Tab-separated table of C-alpha atoms and ligand atoms in Angstrom:
chain	number	residue	atom	x	y	z
A	1	UNK	CA	-165.897	54.708	94.895
A	2	UNK	CA	-166.088	51.824	92.412
A	3	UNK	CA	-169.529	50.886	91.066
A	4	UNK	CA	-170.551	47.382	89.966
A	5	UNK	CA	-173.850	45.847	88.957
A	6	UNK	CA	-175.579	42.557	89.655
A	7	UNK	CA	-179.143	41.274	89.445
A	8	UNK	CA	-179.602	40.550	93.147
A	9	UNK	CA	-177.511	42.093	95.950
A	10	UNK	CA	-177.663	39.765	98.947
A	11	UNK	CA	-176.785	41.159	102.382
A	12	UNK	CA	-175.711	38.420	104.828
A	13	UNK	CA	-174.031	35.051	104.196
A	14	UNK	CA	-175.875	32.961	106.766
A	15	UNK	CA	-177.992	30.042	105.551
A	16	UNK	CA	-180.649	32.377	104.064
A	17	UNK	CA	-178.246	34.466	101.968
A	18	UNK	CA	-176.068	31.538	100.879
A	19	UNK	CA	-179.004	29.337	99.877
A	20	UNK	CA	-180.709	32.198	98.030
A	21	UNK	CA	-177.551	32.782	95.985
A	22	UNK	CA	-177.405	29.063	95.151
A	23	UNK	CA	-181.066	28.902	94.072
A	24	UNK	CA	-180.707	32.052	91.968
A	25	UNK	CA	-177.547	30.719	90.336
A	26	UNK	CA	-179.431	27.579	89.286
A	27	UNK	CA	-182.024	29.814	87.653
A	28	UNK	CA	-179.289	31.715	85.784
A	29	UNK	CA	-179.564	34.821	87.987
A	30	UNK	CA	-176.430	36.644	89.004
A	31	UNK	CA	-175.962	37.731	92.634
A	32	UNK	CA	-173.309	39.275	94.876
A	33	UNK	CA	-173.105	38.370	98.579
A	34	UNK	CA	-172.013	40.867	101.231
A	35	UNK	CA	-171.078	39.586	104.694
A	36	UNK	CA	-169.525	41.542	107.547
A	37	UNK	CA	-167.829	38.535	109.196
A	38	UNK	CA	-165.095	36.203	107.906
A	39	UNK	CA	-165.964	32.777	106.432
A	40	UNK	CA	-164.290	31.096	109.437
A	41	UNK	CA	-166.371	33.110	111.882
A	42	UNK	CA	-169.599	32.227	110.053
A	43	UNK	CA	-168.609	28.548	110.011
A	44	UNK	CA	-167.583	28.584	113.671
A	45	UNK	CA	-171.008	29.618	115.003
A	46	UNK	CA	-172.729	26.695	116.694
A	47	UNK	CA	-176.409	27.039	115.945
A	48	UNK	CA	-179.262	24.918	114.666
A	49	UNK	CA	-179.106	21.150	114.482
A	50	UNK	CA	-182.387	19.857	113.082
A	51	UNK	CA	-183.606	19.945	109.476
A	52	UNK	CA	-187.249	19.246	108.810
A	53	UNK	CA	-188.209	16.981	105.940
A	54	UNK	CA	-189.156	19.756	103.517
A	55	UNK	CA	-185.757	21.425	104.100
A	56	UNK	CA	-183.959	18.156	103.335
A	57	UNK	CA	-186.139	17.589	100.242
A	58	UNK	CA	-185.388	21.079	98.989
A	59	UNK	CA	-181.624	20.818	99.626
A	60	UNK	CA	-181.574	17.408	97.898
A	61	UNK	CA	-183.482	18.734	94.866
A	62	UNK	CA	-180.895	21.479	94.374
A	63	UNK	CA	-177.843	19.222	94.553
A	64	UNK	CA	-177.025	19.676	98.247
A	65	UNK	CA	-178.354	16.423	99.659
A	66	UNK	CA	-175.412	14.094	99.192
A	67	UNK	CA	-173.538	14.859	102.431
A	68	UNK	CA	-176.790	15.069	104.434
A	69	UNK	CA	-177.640	11.535	103.279
A	70	UNK	CA	-174.120	10.300	104.043
A	71	UNK	CA	-173.297	12.099	107.283
A	72	UNK	CA	-176.672	13.272	108.613
A	73	UNK	CA	-178.801	11.189	110.919
A	74	UNK	CA	-182.465	10.598	110.110
A	75	UNK	CA	-184.736	10.617	113.183
A	76	UNK	CA	-188.250	9.200	113.185
A	77	UNK	CA	-189.329	11.397	116.101
A	78	UNK	CA	-188.440	12.763	119.523
A	79	UNK	CA	-188.788	11.808	123.175
A	80	UNK	CA	-190.933	13.959	125.427
A	81	UNK	CA	-190.532	13.528	129.151
A	82	UNK	CA	-191.567	15.047	132.440
A	83	UNK	CA	-190.886	14.559	136.131
A	84	UNK	CA	-193.736	15.208	138.521
A	85	UNK	CA	-193.900	14.306	142.209
A	86	UNK	CA	-190.430	12.797	141.797
A	87	UNK	CA	-191.637	10.341	139.113
A	88	UNK	CA	-190.218	10.536	135.589
A	89	UNK	CA	-191.977	9.453	132.395
A	90	UNK	CA	-190.412	9.362	128.944
A	91	UNK	CA	-192.490	8.844	125.796
A	92	UNK	CA	-191.414	8.444	122.186
A	93	UNK	CA	-193.422	10.397	119.653
A	94	UNK	CA	-193.011	8.862	116.192
A	95	UNK	CA	-193.483	11.479	113.452
A	96	UNK	CA	-193.287	8.903	110.667
A	97	UNK	CA	-196.172	6.904	112.161
A	98	UNK	CA	-198.254	10.035	112.624
A	99	UNK	CA	-197.581	12.120	109.523
A	100	UNK	CA	-195.255	10.055	107.326
A	101	UNK	CA	-192.334	12.481	107.630
A	102	UNK	CA	-189.029	12.424	109.548
A	103	UNK	CA	-186.396	15.006	110.512
A	104	UNK	CA	-182.625	14.991	110.066
A	105	UNK	CA	-179.921	15.892	112.536
A	106	UNK	CA	-177.404	17.830	110.434
A	107	UNK	CA	-175.777	20.929	111.922
A	108	UNK	CA	-176.231	24.419	110.539
A	109	UNK	CA	-172.430	24.564	110.347
A	110	UNK	CA	-172.503	21.661	107.887
A	111	UNK	CA	-175.331	23.213	105.825
A	112	UNK	CA	-173.291	26.428	105.687
A	113	UNK	CA	-170.160	24.536	104.610
A	114	UNK	CA	-172.072	22.840	101.767
A	115	UNK	CA	-173.573	26.157	100.651
A	116	UNK	CA	-170.224	27.997	100.728
A	117	UNK	CA	-168.668	25.247	98.604
A	118	UNK	CA	-171.564	25.445	96.103
A	119	UNK	CA	-171.191	29.196	95.808
A	120	UNK	CA	-167.475	28.861	95.170
A	121	UNK	CA	-168.096	26.210	92.494
A	122	UNK	CA	-170.618	28.489	90.811
A	123	UNK	CA	-168.021	31.273	90.684
A	124	UNK	CA	-170.454	33.827	92.138
A	125	UNK	CA	-168.902	36.851	93.823
A	126	UNK	CA	-168.797	37.189	97.622
A	127	UNK	CA	-167.341	39.938	99.774
A	128	UNK	CA	-166.596	38.898	103.363
A	129	UNK	CA	-165.521	41.222	106.192
A	130	UNK	CA	-167.256	44.241	104.653
A	131	UNK	CA	-168.129	47.333	106.741
A	132	UNK	CA	-170.528	50.279	106.553
A	133	UNK	CA	-173.249	48.400	104.626
A	134	UNK	CA	-176.034	50.803	103.636
A	135	UNK	CA	-179.111	50.270	101.487
A	136	UNK	CA	-180.227	53.002	99.047
A	137	UNK	CA	-183.354	53.723	96.987
A	138	UNK	CA	-185.012	50.372	97.670
A	139	UNK	CA	-188.439	51.894	96.962
A	140	UNK	CA	-187.299	53.066	93.510
A	141	UNK	CA	-186.275	51.255	90.312
A	142	UNK	CA	-182.502	51.433	90.890
A	143	UNK	CA	-181.684	50.171	94.388
A	144	UNK	CA	-178.070	49.949	95.517
A	145	UNK	CA	-175.971	48.843	98.461
A	146	UNK	CA	-172.813	50.707	99.439
A	147	UNK	CA	-170.091	49.193	101.592
A	148	UNK	CA	-166.398	49.285	102.412
A	149	UNK	CA	-164.636	46.104	101.353
A	150	UNK	CA	-161.961	44.204	103.270
A	151	UNK	CA	-159.217	46.264	101.574
A	152	UNK	CA	-160.838	49.553	102.598
A	153	UNK	CA	-162.249	50.414	99.140
A	154	UNK	CA	-165.676	52.062	99.077
A	155	UNK	CA	-167.974	50.220	96.697
A	156	UNK	CA	-171.430	50.775	95.271
A	157	UNK	CA	-173.337	47.698	94.155
A	158	UNK	CA	-176.369	48.397	91.947
A	159	UNK	CA	-178.998	45.702	91.516
A	160	UNK	CA	-182.535	44.894	90.327
A	161	UNK	CA	-183.384	43.668	93.831
A	162	UNK	CA	-181.836	43.645	97.303
A	163	UNK	CA	-182.280	40.606	99.546
A	164	UNK	CA	-181.935	41.393	103.250
A	165	UNK	CA	-180.660	38.114	104.714
A	166	UNK	CA	-178.594	39.741	107.449
A	167	UNK	CA	-180.179	38.216	110.532
A	168	UNK	CA	-181.841	39.879	113.501
A	169	UNK	CA	-179.123	42.524	114.024
A	170	UNK	CA	-178.457	43.395	110.354
A	171	UNK	CA	-179.303	46.753	108.756
A	172	UNK	CA	-181.802	45.571	106.093
A	173	UNK	CA	-184.968	45.533	108.186
A	174	UNK	CA	-184.584	49.287	108.752
A	175	UNK	CA	-184.758	49.693	104.943
A	176	UNK	CA	-188.510	49.338	105.382
A	177	UNK	CA	-189.747	52.752	106.543
A	178	UNK	CA	-191.005	52.927	110.129
A	179	UNK	CA	-194.465	54.097	109.023
A	180	UNK	CA	-194.856	50.969	106.854
A	181	UNK	CA	-193.317	48.456	109.262
A	182	UNK	CA	-195.193	46.632	111.982
A	183	UNK	CA	-193.557	44.389	114.557
A	184	UNK	CA	-194.754	41.829	117.058
A	185	UNK	CA	-192.569	40.651	119.915
A	186	UNK	CA	-192.589	38.357	122.933
A	187	UNK	CA	-189.551	38.119	125.202
A	188	UNK	CA	-189.571	35.040	127.427
A	189	UNK	CA	-188.585	35.155	131.103
A	190	UNK	CA	-185.855	32.536	130.659
A	191	UNK	CA	-182.888	31.680	128.447
A	192	UNK	CA	-180.993	28.557	127.382
A	193	UNK	CA	-177.514	27.605	128.425
A	194	UNK	CA	-176.183	25.572	125.474
A	195	UNK	CA	-173.167	23.268	125.625
A	196	UNK	CA	-171.348	21.262	123.002
A	197	UNK	CA	-169.655	18.189	124.460
A	198	UNK	CA	-167.246	15.641	123.051
A	199	UNK	CA	-169.193	12.623	124.213
A	200	UNK	CA	-171.391	10.116	122.407
A	201	UNK	CA	-175.091	11.028	122.769
A	202	UNK	CA	-176.824	9.106	125.556
A	203	UNK	CA	-179.916	8.812	123.363
A	204	UNK	CA	-180.777	7.791	119.804
A	205	UNK	CA	-183.250	10.665	119.309
A	206	UNK	CA	-183.680	14.113	120.905
A	207	UNK	CA	-185.105	14.303	124.441
A	208	UNK	CA	-187.238	17.332	125.384
A	209	UNK	CA	-187.658	17.289	129.166
A	210	UNK	CA	-190.002	19.193	131.469
A	211	UNK	CA	-188.641	19.317	135.010
A	212	UNK	CA	-189.578	21.379	138.087
A	213	UNK	CA	-185.988	22.790	138.023
A	214	UNK	CA	-186.476	23.905	134.410
A	215	UNK	CA	-186.432	22.571	130.845
A	216	UNK	CA	-183.580	20.465	129.435
A	217	UNK	CA	-182.878	19.217	125.907
A	218	UNK	CA	-180.540	16.463	124.813
A	219	UNK	CA	-179.578	16.886	121.161
A	220	UNK	CA	-176.520	15.846	119.210
A	221	UNK	CA	-174.319	16.652	116.240
A	222	UNK	CA	-172.791	13.249	115.471
A	223	UNK	CA	-172.082	9.827	116.971
A	224	UNK	CA	-169.345	11.432	119.072
A	225	UNK	CA	-170.644	14.943	119.785
A	226	UNK	CA	-173.614	15.872	121.999
A	227	UNK	CA	-175.447	19.189	122.127
A	228	UNK	CA	-177.316	19.886	125.355
A	229	UNK	CA	-179.388	22.760	126.677
A	230	UNK	CA	-180.628	23.869	130.121
A	231	UNK	CA	-183.253	26.464	130.944
A	232	UNK	CA	-181.594	29.245	132.967
A	233	UNK	CA	-182.682	32.732	134.073
A	234	UNK	CA	-182.489	35.391	131.334
A	235	UNK	CA	-179.076	37.112	131.100
A	236	UNK	CA	-177.502	34.313	133.138
A	237	UNK	CA	-173.727	34.625	133.429
A	238	UNK	CA	-171.988	31.575	131.924
A	239	UNK	CA	-169.413	31.855	134.719
A	240	UNK	CA	-172.142	30.644	137.109
A	241	UNK	CA	-172.081	27.311	135.284
A	242	UNK	CA	-168.802	25.401	135.701
A	243	UNK	CA	-168.845	22.071	133.851
A	244	UNK	CA	-169.656	20.001	136.945
A	245	UNK	CA	-172.742	22.065	137.663
A	246	UNK	CA	-173.883	21.741	134.028
A	247	UNK	CA	-173.586	17.935	134.062
A	248	UNK	CA	-175.270	17.654	137.434
A	249	UNK	CA	-178.256	19.760	136.330
A	250	UNK	CA	-178.509	17.877	133.025
A	251	UNK	CA	-178.404	14.498	134.794
A	252	UNK	CA	-181.157	15.600	137.193
A	253	UNK	CA	-183.454	17.103	134.587
A	254	UNK	CA	-182.922	14.464	131.889
A	255	UNK	CA	-182.939	11.481	134.257
A	256	UNK	CA	-186.288	9.745	134.489
A	257	UNK	CA	-185.458	7.015	136.963
A	258	UNK	CA	-186.369	4.110	134.683
A	259	UNK	CA	-184.591	1.418	132.649
A	260	UNK	CA	-181.279	2.332	134.315
A	261	UNK	CA	-180.852	5.227	131.865
A	262	UNK	CA	-177.937	7.525	132.663
A	263	UNK	CA	-176.403	10.557	131.014
A	264	UNK	CA	-172.793	10.167	129.871
A	265	UNK	CA	-170.689	13.267	130.475
A	266	UNK	CA	-167.529	14.383	128.675
A	267	UNK	CA	-165.382	17.410	127.848
A	268	UNK	CA	-167.422	20.550	127.176
A	269	UNK	CA	-165.950	22.457	124.227
A	270	UNK	CA	-168.449	25.335	123.922
A	271	UNK	CA	-170.805	26.998	126.373
A	272	UNK	CA	-173.074	30.000	125.817
A	273	UNK	CA	-176.351	31.601	126.887
A	274	UNK	CA	-179.101	32.142	124.312
A	275	UNK	CA	-181.864	34.662	124.865
A	276	UNK	CA	-185.360	33.549	123.855
A	277	UNK	CA	-187.750	35.709	121.892
A	278	UNK	CA	-190.486	35.624	119.306
A	279	UNK	CA	-190.349	38.483	116.824
A	280	UNK	CA	-192.085	39.135	113.507
A	281	UNK	CA	-191.606	42.210	111.324
A	282	UNK	CA	-193.971	42.876	108.431
A	283	UNK	CA	-194.101	43.377	105.500
A	284	UNK	CA	-191.235	41.224	104.249
A	285	UNK	CA	-191.052	43.235	101.028
A	286	UNK	CA	-190.818	46.954	100.377
A	287	UNK	CA	-190.314	48.015	96.762
A	288	UNK	CA	-187.238	46.137	95.600
A	289	UNK	CA	-186.112	45.092	99.101
A	290	UNK	CA	-187.014	41.558	100.220
A	291	UNK	CA	-186.334	40.290	103.749
A	292	UNK	CA	-185.731	36.598	104.497
A	293	UNK	CA	-184.848	34.527	107.562
A	294	UNK	CA	-183.923	36.045	110.933
A	295	UNK	CA	-183.857	39.540	109.358
A	296	UNK	CA	-187.666	39.385	109.431
A	297	UNK	CA	-188.451	37.001	112.280
A	298	UNK	CA	-187.033	35.183	115.292
A	299	UNK	CA	-188.517	32.175	117.047
A	300	UNK	CA	-187.478	30.691	120.380
A	301	UNK	CA	-185.393	27.587	119.594
A	302	UNK	CA	-187.652	24.986	121.265
A	303	UNK	CA	-189.393	23.918	118.044
A	304	UNK	CA	-186.135	23.817	115.986
A	305	UNK	CA	-187.699	26.136	113.414
A	306	UNK	CA	-185.342	29.117	112.842
A	307	UNK	CA	-183.079	27.549	110.230
A	308	UNK	CA	-185.985	25.768	108.553
A	309	UNK	CA	-187.937	29.017	108.262
A	310	UNK	CA	-184.929	30.715	106.676
A	311	UNK	CA	-184.759	27.881	104.123
A	312	UNK	CA	-188.500	28.145	103.396
A	313	UNK	CA	-188.371	31.947	102.981
A	314	UNK	CA	-185.563	31.891	100.439
A	315	UNK	CA	-187.169	29.034	98.524
A	316	UNK	CA	-190.267	31.195	98.052
A	317	UNK	CA	-188.125	34.251	97.349
A	318	UNK	CA	-185.985	32.495	94.728
A	319	UNK	CA	-189.132	31.307	92.929
A	320	UNK	CA	-190.570	34.819	93.020
A	321	UNK	CA	-187.366	36.532	91.816
A	322	UNK	CA	-186.936	33.950	89.058
A	323	UNK	CA	-190.494	34.515	87.786
A	324	UNK	CA	-189.853	38.263	87.881
A	325	UNK	CA	-186.303	38.580	86.543
A	326	UNK	CA	-186.365	35.695	84.036
A	327	UNK	CA	-189.998	35.407	82.975
A	328	UNK	CA	-191.150	38.999	83.573
A	329	UNK	CA	-194.038	38.019	85.879
A	330	UNK	CA	-194.412	39.999	89.104
A	331	UNK	CA	-197.241	37.908	90.598
A	332	UNK	CA	-195.001	35.978	93.011
A	333	UNK	CA	-192.905	38.959	94.109
A	334	UNK	CA	-196.150	40.792	94.821
A	335	UNK	CA	-197.411	37.948	97.002
A	336	UNK	CA	-193.996	37.046	98.541
A	337	UNK	CA	-194.571	38.753	101.876
A	338	UNK	CA	-198.034	37.300	102.361
A	339	UNK	CA	-196.954	33.820	101.208
A	340	UNK	CA	-193.900	33.739	103.488
A	341	UNK	CA	-195.747	35.160	106.496
A	342	UNK	CA	-198.349	32.379	106.446
A	343	UNK	CA	-195.641	29.888	107.305
A	344	UNK	CA	-193.798	32.340	109.582
A	345	UNK	CA	-196.880	32.727	111.792
A	346	UNK	CA	-197.509	28.975	111.827
A	347	UNK	CA	-193.927	28.370	113.023
A	348	UNK	CA	-194.155	31.323	115.417
A	349	UNK	CA	-197.189	29.759	117.021
A	350	UNK	CA	-195.667	26.276	117.128
A	351	UNK	CA	-192.384	27.525	118.663
A	352	UNK	CA	-194.278	29.593	121.256
A	353	UNK	CA	-196.479	26.586	122.074
A	354	UNK	CA	-193.583	24.146	122.501
A	355	UNK	CA	-191.716	26.744	124.561
A	356	UNK	CA	-194.707	27.484	126.810
A	357	UNK	CA	-195.432	23.793	127.330
A	358	UNK	CA	-191.893	22.875	128.343
A	359	UNK	CA	-190.425	25.751	130.414
A	360	UNK	CA	-191.201	26.436	134.043
A	361	UNK	CA	-192.128	30.023	134.827
A	362	UNK	CA	-190.098	31.976	137.387
A	363	UNK	CA	-191.741	32.637	140.786
A	364	UNK	CA	-194.306	35.389	140.513
A	365	UNK	CA	-194.970	34.663	136.832
A	366	UNK	CA	-196.324	31.156	137.172
A	367	UNK	CA	-197.513	28.786	139.846
A	368	UNK	CA	-198.553	25.201	140.524
A	369	UNK	CA	-201.663	25.710	138.380
A	370	UNK	CA	-199.520	26.535	135.323
A	371	UNK	CA	-197.446	23.434	135.982
A	372	UNK	CA	-200.517	21.206	136.053
A	373	UNK	CA	-201.654	22.675	132.721
A	374	UNK	CA	-198.230	21.971	131.194
A	375	UNK	CA	-198.247	18.403	132.480
A	376	UNK	CA	-201.767	17.879	131.178
A	377	UNK	CA	-200.718	19.160	127.751
A	378	UNK	CA	-197.691	16.827	127.743
A	379	UNK	CA	-199.852	13.842	128.706
A	380	UNK	CA	-202.287	14.746	125.938
A	381	UNK	CA	-199.709	15.021	123.132
A	382	UNK	CA	-198.113	11.733	124.172
A	383	UNK	CA	-201.337	9.770	124.573
A	384	UNK	CA	-203.798	11.135	122.012
A	385	UNK	CA	-203.448	10.381	118.289
A	386	UNK	CA	-204.770	13.828	117.438
A	387	UNK	CA	-202.476	15.601	119.920
A	388	UNK	CA	-199.409	13.672	118.766
A	389	UNK	CA	-200.220	14.185	115.076
A	390	UNK	CA	-200.512	17.955	115.568
A	391	UNK	CA	-197.089	18.167	117.200
A	392	UNK	CA	-195.576	15.789	114.625
A	393	UNK	CA	-197.004	17.679	111.643
A	394	UNK	CA	-195.525	20.964	112.850
A	395	UNK	CA	-192.184	19.593	114.052
A	396	UNK	CA	-191.485	17.485	110.958
A	397	UNK	CA	-192.533	20.540	108.956
A	398	UNK	CA	-195.358	21.588	106.709
A	399	UNK	CA	-194.730	21.767	102.953
A	400	UNK	CA	-192.783	24.879	101.937
A	401	UNK	CA	-195.726	26.316	100.016
A	402	UNK	CA	-198.040	25.981	103.047
B	1	LIG	P1	-178.076	34.378	110.229
B	1	LIG	O1	-177.625	32.966	110.313
B	1	LIG	O2	-178.058	35.212	111.454
B	1	LIG	O3	-177.206	35.075	109.104
B	1	LIG	C1	-177.191	36.470	108.906
B	1	LIG	C2	-175.831	36.868	108.382
B	1	LIG	O4	-175.818	38.266	108.137
B	1	LIG	C3	-174.732	36.582	109.390
B	1	LIG	O5	-173.721	35.816	108.775
B	1	LIG	C4	-174.267	37.966	109.816
B	1	LIG	O6	-172.896	37.982	110.153
B	1	LIG	C5	-174.597	38.777	108.577
B	1	LIG	N1	-174.712	40.213	108.821
B	1	LIG	C6	-175.230	40.835	109.904
B	1	LIG	N2	-175.100	42.166	109.786
B	1	LIG	C7	-174.524	42.390	108.588
B	1	LIG	C8	-174.122	43.560	107.909
B	1	LIG	N3	-174.257	44.760	108.451
B	1	LIG	N4	-173.548	43.438	106.699
B	1	LIG	C9	-173.369	42.210	106.136
B	1	LIG	N5	-173.719	41.068	106.753
B	1	LIG	C10	-174.283	41.157	107.961
B	1	LIG	N6	-182.795	27.194	114.427
B	1	LIG	C11	-183.264	25.966	114.175
B	1	LIG	O7	-184.015	25.767	113.202
B	1	LIG	N7	-182.930	24.904	114.988
B	1	LIG	C12	-182.074	25.058	116.006
B	1	LIG	O8	-181.753	24.080	116.628
B	1	LIG	C13	-181.527	26.350	116.295
B	1	LIG	N8	-180.620	26.535	117.278
B	1	LIG	C14	-180.040	27.775	117.404
B	1	LIG	C15	-179.042	27.948	118.323
B	1	LIG	C16	-178.426	29.195	118.426
B	1	LIG	C17	-177.301	29.362	119.422
B	1	LIG	C18	-178.840	30.310	117.651
B	1	LIG	C19	-178.208	31.675	117.792
B	1	LIG	C20	-179.837	30.119	116.721
B	1	LIG	C21	-180.432	28.857	116.578
B	1	LIG	N9	-181.397	28.641	115.627
B	1	LIG	C22	-181.918	27.418	115.439
B	1	LIG	C23	-181.806	29.696	114.734
B	1	LIG	C24	-181.044	29.637	113.419
B	1	LIG	O9	-179.677	29.486	113.665
B	1	LIG	C25	-181.329	30.922	112.662
B	1	LIG	O10	-182.730	31.035	112.509
B	1	LIG	C26	-180.652	30.916	111.291
B	1	LIG	O11	-179.266	31.101	111.438
B	1	LIG	C27	-181.216	32.035	110.419
B	1	LIG	O12	-180.454	32.156	109.251
B	1	LIG	P2	-180.281	33.566	108.563
B	1	LIG	O13	-179.406	33.319	107.378
B	1	LIG	O14	-181.601	34.181	108.368
B	1	LIG	O15	-179.557	34.480	109.647
B	2	LIG	C1	-181.241	21.753	118.659
B	2	LIG	C2	-181.704	22.987	119.008
B	2	LIG	C3	-183.047	23.154	119.201
B	2	LIG	O1	-183.531	24.350	119.516
B	2	LIG	C4	-183.935	22.113	119.067
B	2	LIG	O2	-185.247	22.311	119.286
B	2	LIG	C5	-183.469	20.892	118.715
B	2	LIG	C6	-182.101	20.717	118.502
B	2	LIG	C7	-179.797	21.570	118.431
B	2	LIG	O3	-179.052	22.552	118.508
B	2	LIG	O4	-179.382	20.439	118.156
């Protein structure tokens, strides 16, 4: 087994791990990234599409804003709509008017591409397609990660700190002993069917639609690519949804019967079912192990928060590790878990709230009373300054240090 040393061993090269390595590099801290997939696989995953303003500010401050400004699309707000008694209503909610902040449509794939390029420029070491990743002695002074590299060589990586950025299914979370760890979870009784389509978006900004048949969302990736979602039963088989059925359901749920609006269809190039859950695992630090992003928490996608939370976590973590490893102050590493969790719980609540407001409950779990409450909530956030400002403040994103 060959042994190497770095300051921070980072497990997982999703947005959390890649951005952490970039922030540490800027602070003069050496890191090694370990990822079990190939770069192409990581880049091929279609995931988040919306960056909140604090994420864009942060990425711009650290030299990663140029392509967002050039190729991203700034949105002032979203549309919220509902159809009740056969009548549709669509309302625009302007975040800039309410809280002075916007959001940007810029795919996670593009963020990942920018971060991979930055890491390559910085000459920091990455190992892709590793196997058998195991964490050791994270509670002690000499933590290490062992793994088998792509060529089959067993390696031991020793570090001052280990960052667990390996997503919901990665091994890092289990590095926190079961008697220390506490988890909270909510599994929702529905899922999303997501499609990527080669067709110009039929809207200038995202449409979140409540419909008696179930929720629908019209998002986008560019002027020529649309991203659309439909509420479906949990564990729905994609085979139940041939393209014609997808477009028909989207047209019904997104149509609102006014202004002659119609949904343009086109070739569907990706289709998958996403389960929906809220999950928080605490603490986010144990000894020299620090968790960030989906490794510590999952939100349902309705509030577009998962990627933004990962960005916020690693921003706090990079500041804390820099103060510790460069300046010798442990104050921020000691408060990292508490600081990060404040925002995690805010986003957990917001994502749960948006999800609960917009999805119809399956028979037996909800009734006409629940629907009236949802409609009342939607009318309130689209007609009251205070209601709209609350949604806008959370969606456009609170400051990273919140
Ligand atoms: P991940 O992106 O999951 O990265 C973790 C990395 O660790 C992966 O590359 C994984 O391969 C690697 N890994 C796992 N196990 C190991 C191991 N044993 N060894 C080494 N590496 C390992 N969020 C939003 O904000 N807005 C959205 O619109 C949105 N839409 C989404 C749509 C989909 C389909 C999905 C799945 C998620 C969506 N999310 C969205 C959530 C968002 O994508 C995640 O919150 C975000 O990817 C979290 O980043 P991360 O780096 O923490 O985790
Ligand atoms: C997208 C996904 C979301 O969950 C959301 O709330 C907004 C946009 C998207 O993939 O574009």
